[in-house]
Coordinates of C-alpha atoms and ligand atoms in Angstrom, one line a residue:
X164 CA 0.0 0.0 0.0
X165 CA 3.0 2.3 0.6
X166 CA 3.9 4.7 -2.2
X167 CA 0.4 4.4 -3.8
X168 CA -2.0 7.4 -4.2
X169 CA -3.6 8.6 -0.9
X170 CA -7.1 7.8 -2.3
X171 CA -6.1 4.1 -2.2
X172 CA -5.7 4.1 1.6
X173 CA -7.8 1.5 3.4
X174 CA -9.0 1.1 7.0
X175 CA -10.7 -1.6 9.0
X176 CA -13.9 -0.8 10.8
X177 CA -16.2 -3.0 12.9
X178 CA -19.6 -2.2 14.2
X179 CA -19.6 -3.8 17.6
X180 CA -22.5 -5.8 19.1
X181 CA -24.0 -2.7 20.8
X182 CA -24.0 -0.8 17.5
X183 CA -26.0 -3.7 15.9
X184 CA -28.4 -3.9 19.0
X185 CA -29.0 -0.1 18.8
X186 CA -30.0 -0.4 15.2
X187 CA -27.3 2.0 14.1
X188 CA -25.9 -0.1 11.1
X189 CA -27.4 2.3 8.5
X190 CA -26.6 5.4 10.4
X191 CA -22.9 4.4 10.8
X192 CA -22.5 3.3 7.2
X193 CA -24.2 6.4 5.9
X194 CA -21.7 8.7 7.8
X195 CA -18.8 7.0 6.0
X196 CA -20.6 7.0 2.6
X197 CA -21.7 10.6 2.7
X198 CA -18.2 11.9 3.3
X199 CA -17.1 10.1 0.1
X200 CA -15.6 6.9 1.3
X201 CA -15.9 3.6 -0.6
X202 CA -16.9 0.3 1.1
X203 CA -14.6 -2.5 -0.4
X204 CA -15.5 -5.4 1.9
X205 CA -18.1 -6.3 4.5
X206 CA -19.5 -9.3 6.4
X207 CA -21.5 -10.1 9.5
X208 CA -20.1 -12.6 12.0
X209 CA -20.0 -13.6 15.7
X210 CA -16.2 -13.6 16.5
X211 CA -14.7 -16.2 18.9
X212 CA -12.9 -15.1 22.0
X213 CA -9.6 -16.3 20.5
X214 CA -10.2 -14.2 17.3
X215 CA -10.9 -11.1 19.4
X216 CA -7.8 -11.6 21.5
X217 CA -5.7 -12.0 18.4
X218 CA -7.3 -8.8 16.9
X219 CA -6.4 -6.7 20.0
X220 CA -2.9 -8.1 20.3
X221 CA -1.8 -7.8 16.7
X222 CA 0.4 -5.0 18.0
X223 CA 2.8 -6.6 20.5
X224 CA 2.9 -3.4 22.4
X225 CA -0.9 -3.1 22.9
X226 CA -0.9 -4.9 26.3
X227 CA 1.6 -2.5 27.8
X228 CA 0.1 0.6 26.2
X229 CA -3.4 -0.2 27.2
X230 CA -2.4 -1.2 30.7
X231 CA -0.6 2.1 31.2
X232 CA -3.5 4.1 29.7
X233 CA -5.9 2.4 32.0
X234 CA -3.8 3.0 35.1
X235 CA -3.5 6.7 34.0
X236 CA -7.3 7.0 33.7
X237 CA -7.6 5.9 37.3
X238 CA -5.0 8.4 38.5
X239 CA -6.5 11.2 36.3
X240 CA -9.9 10.9 38.1
X241 CA -8.2 10.8 41.5
X242 CA -8.7 7.1 42.1
X243 CA -6.1 4.5 43.2
X244 CA -5.6 1.9 40.5
X245 CA -6.2 -1.7 41.8
X246 CA -2.7 -2.7 40.5
X247 CA 0.3 -0.9 39.1
X248 CA 1.2 -3.7 36.7
X249 CA 0.0 -2.7 33.2
X250 CA -0.1 -6.3 32.0
X251 CA -2.4 -7.3 34.9
X252 CA -4.7 -4.5 34.1
X253 CA -4.8 -5.4 30.4
X254 CA -5.7 -9.1 31.2
X255 CA -8.9 -7.7 32.8
X256 CA -9.6 -5.2 30.0
X257 CA -9.1 -8.1 27.5
X258 CA -11.4 -10.4 29.3
X259 CA -14.1 -7.7 29.3
X260 CA -13.4 -7.0 25.6
X261 CA -13.8 -10.7 24.7
X262 CA -17.2 -10.9 26.6
X263 CA -18.4 -7.8 24.8
X264 CA -17.2 -8.6 21.3
X265 CA -18.5 -12.2 21.4
X266 CA -21.9 -11.3 22.8
X267 CA -23.6 -11.0 19.4
X268 CA -23.0 -10.3 15.7
X269 CA -20.6 -7.7 14.6
X270 CA -20.2 -6.2 11.1
X271 CA -16.7 -6.1 9.8
X272 CA -15.9 -3.6 7.0
X273 CA -13.0 -2.2 4.9
X274 CA -13.4 1.4 3.8
X275 CA -11.2 3.1 1.2
X276 CA -10.5 6.7 0.4
X277 CA -8.1 9.6 0.9
X278 CA -6.6 9.7 4.4
X279 CA -9.2 7.2 5.4
X280 CA -7.6 6.0 8.7
X281 CA -7.4 9.6 10.1
X282 CA -10.8 10.5 8.6
X283 CA -12.7 7.5 10.1
X284 CA -11.2 8.1 13.5
X285 CA -12.3 11.7 13.3
X286 CA -15.9 10.7 12.3
X287 CA -16.0 8.0 15.0
X288 CA -14.8 10.2 17.9
X289 CA -12.4 9.4 20.8
X290 CA -12.4 5.9 22.3
X291 CA -14.1 6.9 25.5
X292 CA -17.6 8.1 24.6
X293 CA -17.6 10.6 27.5
X294 CA -14.8 12.4 25.7
X295 CA -16.1 12.1 22.2
X296 CA -17.1 15.4 20.5
X297 CA -20.7 16.1 19.7
X298 CA -21.1 15.5 15.9
X299 CA -19.0 12.3 16.0
X300 CA -20.7 8.9 15.9
X301 CA -19.9 8.1 19.5
X302 CA -20.6 11.7 20.7
X303 CA -24.0 11.6 19.1
X304 CA -25.1 8.0 19.9
X305 CA -23.6 6.7 23.1
X306 CA -22.8 8.0 26.7
X307 CA -20.4 5.5 28.3
X308 CA -17.3 6.1 30.3
X309 CA -14.2 4.2 31.6
X310 CA -15.4 5.0 35.1
X311 CA -18.7 3.3 34.5
X312 CA -17.2 0.4 32.7
X313 CA -14.6 -0.1 35.5
X314 CA -17.2 0.2 38.2
X315 CA -19.5 -2.4 36.6
X316 CA -16.6 -4.7 35.5
X317 CA -17.3 -4.5 31.7
X318 CA -15.8 -3.1 28.5
X319 CA -17.0 0.4 27.5
X320 CA -19.7 0.3 24.9
X321 CA -18.4 2.5 22.2
X322 CA -20.3 1.1 19.1
X323 CA -17.3 0.9 16.7
X324 CA -13.8 -0.2 16.3
X325 CA -11.6 1.7 13.8
X326 CA -7.9 1.2 13.0
X327 CA -5.6 3.7 14.6
X328 CA -2.9 3.9 11.9
X329 CA -2.2 2.7 8.4
X330 CA 0.1 0.0 9.7
X331 CA -2.6 -1.2 12.2
X332 CA -5.2 -1.1 9.4
X333 CA -3.0 -3.4 7.2
X334 CA -2.7 -6.0 9.9
X335 CA -6.4 -5.8 10.9
X336 CA -7.6 -6.1 7.3
X337 CA -5.5 -9.3 6.9
X338 CA -6.8 -10.6 10.2
X339 CA -10.5 -10.2 9.3
X340 CA -10.6 -10.6 5.5
X341 CA -9.0 -12.8 2.8
X342 CA -7.6 -11.1 -0.3
X343 CA -10.5 -12.4 -2.3
X344 CA -13.0 -10.7 -0.1
X345 CA -11.6 -7.3 -0.9
X346 CA -13.3 -5.9 -4.0
X347 CA -11.4 -3.6 -6.3
X348 CA -14.0 -1.5 -8.1
X349 CA -14.6 2.1 -9.2
X350 CA -17.3 4.4 -7.8
X351 CA -18.8 6.9 -10.2
X352 CA -18.4 9.7 -7.6
X353 CA -14.7 9.2 -7.5
X354 CA -14.5 11.2 -10.8
X355 CA -15.7 14.3 -8.8
X356 CA -13.8 13.6 -5.7
X357 CA -10.4 12.8 -7.2
X358 CA -10.1 13.3 -11.0
X359 CA -7.7 16.0 -12.0
X360 CA -9.9 17.3 -14.8
X361 CA -13.6 17.7 -14.6
X362 CA -14.1 17.3 -18.4
X363 CA -17.3 15.9 -19.7
X364 CA -19.8 17.5 -17.3
X365 CA -21.1 20.2 -19.6
X366 CA -23.1 19.0 -22.7
Ligands
GDP556 P1 -9.1 2.3 20.1 O1 -7.8 2.2 19.3 O2 -9.6 3.7 20.1 O3 -10.1 1.3 19.8 O4 -8.7 2.0 21.6 P2 -7.6 1.1 22.2 O5 -6.9 0.2 21.2 O6 -6.7 2.0 23.1 O7 -8.4 0.2 23.2 C1 -9.3 -0.8 22.7 C2 -10.3 -1.1 23.8 O8 -9.7 -1.3 25.0 C3 -11.3 0.1 24.1 O9 -12.4 0.1 23.2 C4 -11.7 -0.2 25.5 O10 -12.7 -1.1 25.6 C5 -10.4 -0.8 26.1 N1 -9.6 0.2 26.8 C6 -8.6 0.9 26.3 N2 -8.1 1.8 27.2 C7 -8.9 1.6 28.3 C8 -8.9 2.2 29.6 O11 -8.1 3.1 30.0 N3 -9.8 1.8 30.5 C9 -10.7 0.8 30.2 N4 -11.6 0.4 31.1 N5 -10.7 0.2 29.0 C10 -9.8 0.6 28.1
MG557 MG1 -6.5 0.6 19.1

């Protein structure tokens, strides 16, 4: 994917079980469509716990980073973390994530377009819905917080997963889809979004 045109960038997005249960499939897809992105793969499935763990640990640093972030979120709200070992924290986060992600169907998708990784993260909003801006998908449709998730011993319900970087996207797309499931095709609107000349509009 490197060295290709920015319009060819791809990202992985999953509508999590709460997004399906909230009947937000159409709403979420329409937000990506209306900005000009192209859907190049999709399927509905109930992932296994092993598959979910493999997804979150594609980045070998994820356990440490997530544990440290979690501990910091306790400290930031003036609470004492239950342990100072980031790996121990992440084991608990991961167990909750597996329960959450295997609780029902999810919709896996690959979206393509200019700067898509950054653009989709912007449209989705920050990971913790409490912090997501109004106008983002999470800011508009969900009200969860780490504090509430930690209090109730569950993962935060934030409707969607979206890759955090082009490298992460490449790994996640490979994890969820085979090469054959990714469809290369042209959308008519790409002529207006990307073509250098707008010849042929006037009759
Ligand atoms: P993303 O890249 O925005 O999806 O977020 P991360 O990769 O950092 O985290 C993935 C998931 O781990 C989130 O959706 C949360 O469920 C969970 N998680 C991450 N950080 C924290 C945290 O500080 N506290 C809690 N309780 N869960 C977290
Ligand atoms: Mg992430």
